[in-house]
XYZ file of C-alpha atoms in Angstrom:
471
model
C -4.081 24.315 -8.397
C -0.500 23.011 -8.190
C 0.017 19.898 -6.051
C 3.258 17.995 -5.378
C 2.563 14.332 -4.585
C 5.585 12.912 -2.735
C 5.946 9.123 -2.643
C 8.605 6.416 -2.624
C 6.691 3.891 -4.752
C 4.718 4.075 -7.989
C 3.465 1.033 -9.874
C 4.623 2.473 -13.194
C 8.216 1.939 -12.045
C 8.569 0.249 -8.659
C 6.200 -1.488 -6.261
C 6.602 -2.945 -2.789
C 3.041 -2.681 -1.436
C -0.263 -0.892 -1.850
C 1.403 2.536 -1.772
C 2.679 1.897 -5.307
C -0.821 1.218 -6.613
C -2.261 4.306 -4.895
C 0.578 6.529 -6.143
C -0.060 5.409 -9.713
C -3.853 5.781 -9.604
C -4.768 8.679 -7.291
C -2.676 11.404 -9.006
C -4.124 10.354 -12.370
C -7.659 10.568 -10.962
C -6.811 14.065 -9.674
C -5.526 15.401 -13.001
C -8.903 16.916 -14.005
C -8.784 19.013 -10.799
C -5.129 20.007 -10.440
C -1.678 20.400 -11.962
C -0.432 17.416 -9.979
C 3.173 16.303 -10.157
C 4.824 13.278 -8.559
C 8.197 13.240 -6.840
C 10.161 9.997 -6.450
C 13.657 9.015 -5.364
C 15.911 8.253 -8.344
C 16.084 4.494 -7.865
C 17.914 2.482 -10.514
C 14.637 0.971 -11.810
C 13.071 4.404 -12.271
C 16.068 5.975 -14.023
C 16.236 3.020 -16.435
C 12.554 3.353 -17.364
C 12.270 7.126 -17.752
C 13.441 8.755 -20.968
C 14.455 12.394 -21.421
C 15.163 13.322 -17.791
C 15.867 17.059 -17.746
C 17.881 18.369 -14.801
C 15.993 21.414 -13.477
C 17.701 22.114 -10.163
C 20.468 21.230 -7.748
C 20.476 20.781 -3.969
C 23.766 21.559 -2.169
C 25.057 19.223 0.534
C 23.235 19.803 3.815
C 24.254 18.463 7.273
C 25.496 14.938 6.460
C 23.313 14.651 3.357
C 25.069 14.720 -0.027
C 24.439 17.154 -2.852
C 21.942 15.969 -5.462
C 20.132 17.044 -8.603
C 16.444 17.204 -9.441
C 15.303 15.742 -12.748
C 11.966 16.268 -14.489
C 10.386 13.714 -16.824
C 6.929 12.295 -17.577
C 5.093 8.982 -17.666
C 3.923 7.555 -20.993
C 0.544 9.261 -20.517
C 2.123 12.624 -19.714
C 1.963 12.760 -15.910
C 4.877 14.980 -14.766
C 7.403 13.166 -12.563
C 10.319 14.653 -10.641
C 13.150 12.308 -9.623
C 15.834 13.072 -7.065
C 19.141 12.132 -8.691
C 21.772 10.934 -6.229
C 23.420 7.666 -7.227
C 25.191 7.148 -3.894
C 21.810 7.072 -2.106
C 19.427 5.484 -4.600
C 21.340 3.510 -7.245
C 21.349 0.192 -5.382
C 20.155 -3.395 -5.847
C 17.292 -4.724 -3.741
C 14.056 -2.828 -3.100
C 13.560 0.858 -2.256
C 14.053 0.272 1.461
C 16.521 -2.566 1.850
C 19.057 -4.915 0.298
C 18.431 -8.130 -1.606
C 18.195 -10.153 1.613
C 15.534 -7.820 3.017
C 17.659 -5.892 5.526
C 16.958 -2.145 5.781
C 19.705 0.081 4.400
C 21.633 1.465 7.411
C 21.513 4.999 5.956
C 17.742 5.111 5.379
C 17.600 8.192 7.613
C 19.886 10.050 5.194
C 18.201 8.593 2.089
C 14.678 9.678 2.985
C 15.561 12.904 4.791
C 17.475 14.021 1.681
C 14.390 13.135 -0.376
C 11.985 14.988 1.955
C 14.246 18.046 2.186
C 14.452 18.302 -1.610
C 10.668 17.853 -1.928
C 10.137 20.765 0.463
C 12.522 22.932 -1.584
C 10.762 22.013 -4.832
C 7.345 22.810 -3.365
C 8.619 26.173 -2.105
C 9.808 27.092 -5.595
C 13.565 27.049 -5.022
C 14.495 24.061 -7.231
C 12.490 24.231 -10.475
C 12.411 27.873 -11.604
C 9.270 27.096 -13.660
C 7.153 25.521 -10.905
C 6.163 25.726 -7.236
C 3.330 24.045 -5.343
C 0.182 25.416 -3.720
C 0.022 22.284 -1.549
C 2.203 19.263 -0.879
C 0.834 15.736 -0.335
C 3.307 13.398 1.402
C 2.842 9.661 1.877
C 3.992 7.392 4.717
C 7.062 7.677 6.940
C 9.556 7.966 4.095
C 8.049 11.335 3.097
C 6.901 12.393 6.571
C 9.741 14.863 7.083
C 8.416 17.048 4.230
C 5.996 19.006 6.493
C 8.744 19.208 9.126
C 11.298 20.719 6.727
C 8.662 23.207 5.551
C 8.054 24.267 9.156
C 11.765 24.407 10.010
C 12.299 26.674 7.006
C 9.454 28.987 7.964
C 7.160 28.059 5.063
C 3.391 28.339 5.489
C 2.736 26.024 2.512
C -0.153 23.658 3.421
C 0.666 19.968 3.617
C -1.177 16.667 3.856
C 0.345 13.462 5.201
C -1.410 10.228 4.268
C -0.837 7.319 6.651
C -0.977 4.103 4.612
C 0.203 1.947 7.534
C 0.883 3.360 11.009
C 2.967 0.323 11.983
C 5.869 1.482 9.818
C 7.227 4.602 11.517
C 10.826 5.209 10.416
C 12.593 5.120 13.804
C 16.242 6.168 14.090
C 18.703 6.994 16.901
C 18.722 10.521 18.287
C 22.051 11.092 16.507
C 20.149 11.102 13.197
C 18.862 14.556 14.139
C 22.303 16.010 13.419
C 22.837 13.887 10.322
C 19.683 15.206 8.649
C 19.965 18.828 9.751
C 16.908 18.810 12.036
C 16.895 21.396 14.839
C 17.821 20.070 18.278
C 14.814 21.988 19.647
C 12.432 19.635 17.755
C 13.480 16.614 19.845
C 10.857 16.492 22.581
C 7.585 14.713 23.324
C 5.509 17.235 21.352
C 7.974 17.101 18.441
C 9.856 14.319 16.662
C 10.924 12.339 19.767
C 9.396 8.880 20.302
C 10.759 6.897 23.274
C 14.158 8.581 22.917
C 14.315 7.902 19.183
C 13.715 10.126 16.177
C 10.407 9.162 14.499
C 10.026 10.311 10.909
C 6.331 9.448 10.964
C 5.685 11.381 14.168
C 7.347 14.423 12.585
C 4.711 14.319 9.862
C 1.890 13.765 12.353
C 3.033 16.851 14.280
C 3.846 19.249 11.442
C 1.429 18.406 8.579
C -1.523 20.760 8.141
C -3.879 17.792 7.838
C -3.646 14.008 8.178
C -5.494 11.455 6.098
C -5.583 7.708 6.155
C -6.946 5.153 3.755
C -10.319 4.273 5.273
C -12.731 5.852 7.706
C -12.636 2.804 9.985
C -8.834 2.889 10.195
C -8.951 6.631 10.941
C -11.014 5.774 14.030
C -8.974 2.685 14.941
C -5.610 4.494 15.068
C -6.900 6.793 17.822
C -7.277 3.719 20.098
C -4.680 1.985 22.269
C -5.116 -1.249 20.304
C -4.216 0.152 16.873
C -2.430 3.442 17.659
C 1.124 1.995 17.828
C 1.965 4.364 20.695
C 0.864 7.430 18.722
C -2.829 7.262 19.610
C -2.689 10.268 21.968
C -1.320 12.569 19.271
C -3.759 11.145 16.732
C -6.705 11.713 19.082
C -5.667 15.366 19.400
C -5.522 15.746 15.605
C -8.823 13.892 15.197
C -10.594 15.992 17.854
C -9.414 19.104 15.992
C -10.979 17.728 12.755
C -7.483 17.346 11.274
C -7.635 13.588 10.584
C -9.762 12.288 7.708
C -10.311 8.748 6.440
C -10.660 8.496 2.647
C -11.123 4.973 1.293
C -8.795 3.990 -1.554
C -10.115 2.888 -4.929
C -8.759 0.525 -7.568
C -8.094 1.287 -11.207
C -10.368 0.388 -14.093
C -8.073 -2.389 -15.397
C -9.507 -4.693 -12.722
C -12.312 -5.904 -14.981
C -12.380 -9.619 -15.867
C -14.295 -8.874 -19.077
C -11.308 -7.050 -20.551
C -8.253 -8.085 -18.510
C -5.631 -9.276 -20.996
C -3.646 -11.290 -18.431
C -6.375 -13.843 -17.737
C -6.412 -17.343 -19.174
C -9.943 -16.503 -20.370
C -11.939 -13.294 -19.989
C -15.347 -13.588 -18.335
C -18.170 -11.579 -16.831
C -20.746 -12.128 -14.100
C -22.685 -15.302 -14.854
C -19.994 -16.734 -17.138
C -18.839 -19.352 -14.676
C -17.404 -21.496 -17.473
C -14.979 -18.631 -18.142
C -14.150 -18.408 -14.450
C -13.571 -22.180 -14.312
C -11.124 -21.883 -17.219
C -9.025 -19.589 -15.034
C -9.297 -22.015 -12.106
C -8.111 -24.890 -14.334
C -5.193 -22.764 -15.540
C -4.151 -21.857 -11.974
C -4.366 -25.478 -10.804
C -2.165 -26.567 -13.694
C 0.292 -23.711 -13.155
C 0.664 -24.553 -9.456
C 0.733 -28.325 -9.981
C -2.479 -28.964 -8.045
C -4.761 -31.937 -8.513
C -7.942 -31.661 -10.564
C -10.677 -30.803 -8.066
C -14.337 -29.936 -7.767
C -13.770 -28.295 -4.400
C -13.241 -24.602 -3.717
C -9.963 -22.807 -4.313
C -8.776 -20.302 -1.701
C -6.356 -17.649 -2.956
C -3.870 -15.484 -1.066
C -2.186 -12.540 -2.784
C -0.392 -10.658 -0.025
C 2.782 -9.556 1.648
C 3.733 -12.544 3.765
C 4.009 -10.780 7.112
C 2.533 -11.240 10.589
C 0.091 -8.358 10.053
C -1.607 -10.287 7.233
C -2.492 -13.265 9.459
C -0.569 -15.791 7.354
C -0.015 -17.849 10.531
C -3.813 -18.186 10.860
C -3.986 -19.602 7.329
C -1.172 -22.066 8.094
C -2.988 -23.222 11.233
C -6.216 -23.741 9.268
C -4.624 -25.283 6.170
C -5.169 -28.923 7.080
C -8.862 -28.390 7.847
C -9.341 -26.529 4.544
C -7.615 -29.288 2.563
C -9.313 -32.147 4.450
C -12.695 -30.535 3.647
C -11.867 -30.636 -0.076
C -10.381 -27.179 -0.547
C -7.153 -26.073 -2.176
C -4.949 -23.089 -1.302
C -2.900 -21.007 -3.736
C -0.452 -18.406 -2.414
C 1.724 -15.764 -4.027
C 3.695 -13.057 -2.260
C 6.902 -12.413 -0.369
C 7.806 -11.156 3.076
C 9.147 -12.570 6.322
C 11.536 -15.487 5.664
C 9.996 -17.640 8.433
C 6.493 -17.325 6.938
C 7.807 -17.933 3.416
C 9.494 -21.121 4.645
C 6.396 -22.278 6.564
C 4.304 -21.928 3.402
C 6.885 -23.828 1.338
C 6.840 -26.590 3.978
C 3.018 -26.706 3.824
C 3.237 -27.087 0.041
C 5.732 -29.942 0.401
C 3.384 -31.737 2.801
C 0.339 -31.345 0.521
C 1.695 -30.611 -2.986
C -1.580 -31.643 -4.660
C -3.638 -29.140 -2.617
C -1.363 -26.247 -1.574
C 0.444 -24.216 -4.226
C 3.000 -21.564 -3.273
C 5.055 -19.139 -5.355
C 7.335 -16.802 -3.401
C 7.558 -13.461 -5.187
C 5.053 -11.191 -6.879
C 3.927 -11.207 -10.483
C 0.869 -9.087 -11.268
C -0.362 -11.262 -14.160
C -0.221 -14.317 -11.918
C -1.987 -12.413 -9.122
C -4.795 -11.466 -11.482
C -5.215 -15.079 -12.585
C -5.392 -16.216 -8.948
C -8.184 -13.719 -8.259
C -9.954 -14.863 -11.425
C -9.549 -18.582 -10.723
C -10.114 -18.738 -6.976
C -13.525 -19.031 -5.358
C -12.464 -17.237 -2.176
C -9.663 -14.856 -1.156
C -8.262 -15.217 2.360
C -7.559 -11.932 4.203
C -7.278 -12.658 7.943
C -5.274 -9.460 8.573
C -4.790 -8.450 12.196
C -5.295 -4.881 11.009
C -5.776 -3.543 7.490
C -5.660 0.223 6.878
C -7.481 -0.185 3.561
C -6.527 -3.320 1.682
C -6.758 -3.631 -2.078
C -6.864 -7.405 -2.551
C -10.439 -7.681 -1.254
C -11.532 -5.140 -3.896
C -9.624 -6.867 -6.702
C -11.054 -10.211 -5.555
C -14.670 -9.049 -5.602
C -14.335 -7.598 -9.116
C -13.014 -10.989 -10.262
C -15.704 -13.037 -8.509
C -13.512 -14.339 -5.677
C -15.383 -13.804 -2.404
C -13.083 -12.377 0.294
C -12.973 -13.854 3.792
C -11.696 -11.003 5.960
C -11.268 -9.861 9.532
C -13.736 -7.099 10.381
C -11.185 -4.292 10.616
C -10.096 -1.164 8.722
C -10.893 -1.096 5.036
C -12.020 -4.734 5.047
C -14.999 -3.784 7.214
C -15.932 -1.018 4.762
C -15.546 -2.888 1.469
C -16.855 -6.393 2.225
C -20.596 -6.731 2.763
C -20.909 -9.753 5.038
C -22.958 -12.536 3.518
C -23.471 -10.584 0.270
C -20.073 -9.962 -1.330
C -17.869 -11.918 1.081
C -17.507 -13.051 4.687
C -16.351 -11.092 7.727
C -15.208 -12.625 11.008
C -14.911 -10.709 14.258
C -11.501 -11.552 15.778
C -8.035 -12.328 14.370
C -8.112 -15.745 16.063
C -7.976 -19.317 14.804
C -11.572 -20.124 15.753
C -13.048 -16.881 14.412
C -11.176 -17.251 11.114
C -12.276 -20.882 10.755
C -15.861 -19.733 11.289
C -15.535 -17.522 8.213
C -13.960 -20.358 6.220
C -16.760 -22.772 7.171
C -19.382 -20.244 6.068
C -17.570 -20.034 2.730
C -17.677 -23.824 2.325
C -21.427 -23.758 3.050
C -21.960 -21.071 0.387
C -19.886 -23.060 -2.104
C -22.172 -26.069 -1.618
C -25.284 -23.915 -2.193
C -24.950 -23.031 -5.874
C -27.717 -20.417 -5.912
C -26.193 -18.579 -2.933
C -22.716 -18.717 -4.474
C -24.042 -17.409 -7.789
C -25.908 -14.524 -6.113
C -22.905 -13.549 -3.989
C -20.526 -13.652 -6.950
C -22.825 -11.442 -9.012
C -23.105 -8.954 -6.140
C -19.338 -8.892 -5.633
C -18.588 -8.454 -9.325
C -21.109 -5.625 -9.526
C -19.266 -3.530 -6.926
C -17.565 -0.357 -8.098
C -14.425 0.815 -6.350
C -13.708 3.706 -8.690
C -11.017 6.253 -7.846
C -13.393 9.089 -8.831
C -15.016 9.251 -5.370
C -11.763 9.407 -3.331
C -10.284 11.834 -5.897
C -13.246 14.141 -5.325
C -12.719 13.946 -1.559
C -9.014 14.757 -1.881
C -9.732 17.637 -4.263
C -12.179 19.155 -1.772
C -9.624 18.785 1.020
C -6.834 20.311 -1.102
C -8.971 23.353 -1.898
C -10.052 23.822 1.691
C -6.454 23.732 2.958
C -5.041 25.946 0.211
C -8.118 28.195 0.145
C -8.196 27.953 -3.665
């Protein structure tokens, strides 16, 4: 079965959030079942890292979208990768979505519509003369126009759209319709229109054959007014028609502290001396005081969704009780600055590094006793899975994938509301467990024994692919 996996991030080359990790791991887990190929925009970072890119097709200019070429290459382990080559759209500094100061590129409608249009052409067999798809799997708003372009071109090719985070919708002025060559007739409440704007994500929700999201709990939550971001009515219709499925993400096998090369010292369950060696390393790296108290880690995008403000509000109580906090990530400038200010106030107990370095993230999971995840909503979340494998007990809000992957009181702590008091209740329970060595030991062993293999979600996706394509 031939599957085109369309994404704008892949950890092999470029990563902004969890989509990059999923795009690197899920297609590889699906290789035993399908001829799966990835399509990415030709960002500067990707072009520099791929060798032997063979041009296999060309897309003429369309509406206000420039002409481009399609290149074919492969990862080091042989996974086929298509890249859309268009330097005026993708050869830029900054990240895939915005400039170096974090502002979205003003032509993101053109950038991602051109990408989605080319992906539809490739899947339909008009770009690479040697390959066409039986099914196309698009991810998030940046690829959400793929099912729409298929429909507008009269293709019956089945498509899946995976919603990794409903809050990011790709909204543009109505004028974008003309710029991207979308039919005027699609701009209505049952089409791509969302409060008089063009919504890329809504286009995918309307036109895809099937919708998936990254946990069963989140699949239910997004059909409610609280979590539906204004799209809950449409999502309820798709859910009632059995066209919305929650499939929990996995994590790759490299998240094993017994073999992870980036740690200060490798360790397994029960080897708490090895875990302490990582804690000592992290304290030294972040300039924290020597301490016998617990270390609380945060490895996250520093945005409102992640509840960073709740951590800031609780920081003094955590430190006054003998805890230390270590943070790495980047995001909203105001939250970055607030964390830096907290570090300046308590430099011996609060360590902050703005930016993301995977080796450092792994050492924080390995060295910390607890991982803070007070997310207001969390479609799946990966950090709580990484943390458990490395013996750092997550403290998470009971929502989305956190509710499914943290067993309260056994492998971590769940709290019921994204509020200051509820979050502090979870933190206080963690302090109590830390003081009870037997309980801490038992919980760490349980957490480290969890398996979050990609084999189970890959099997679920394979079954869904075959059902939709009738293969």
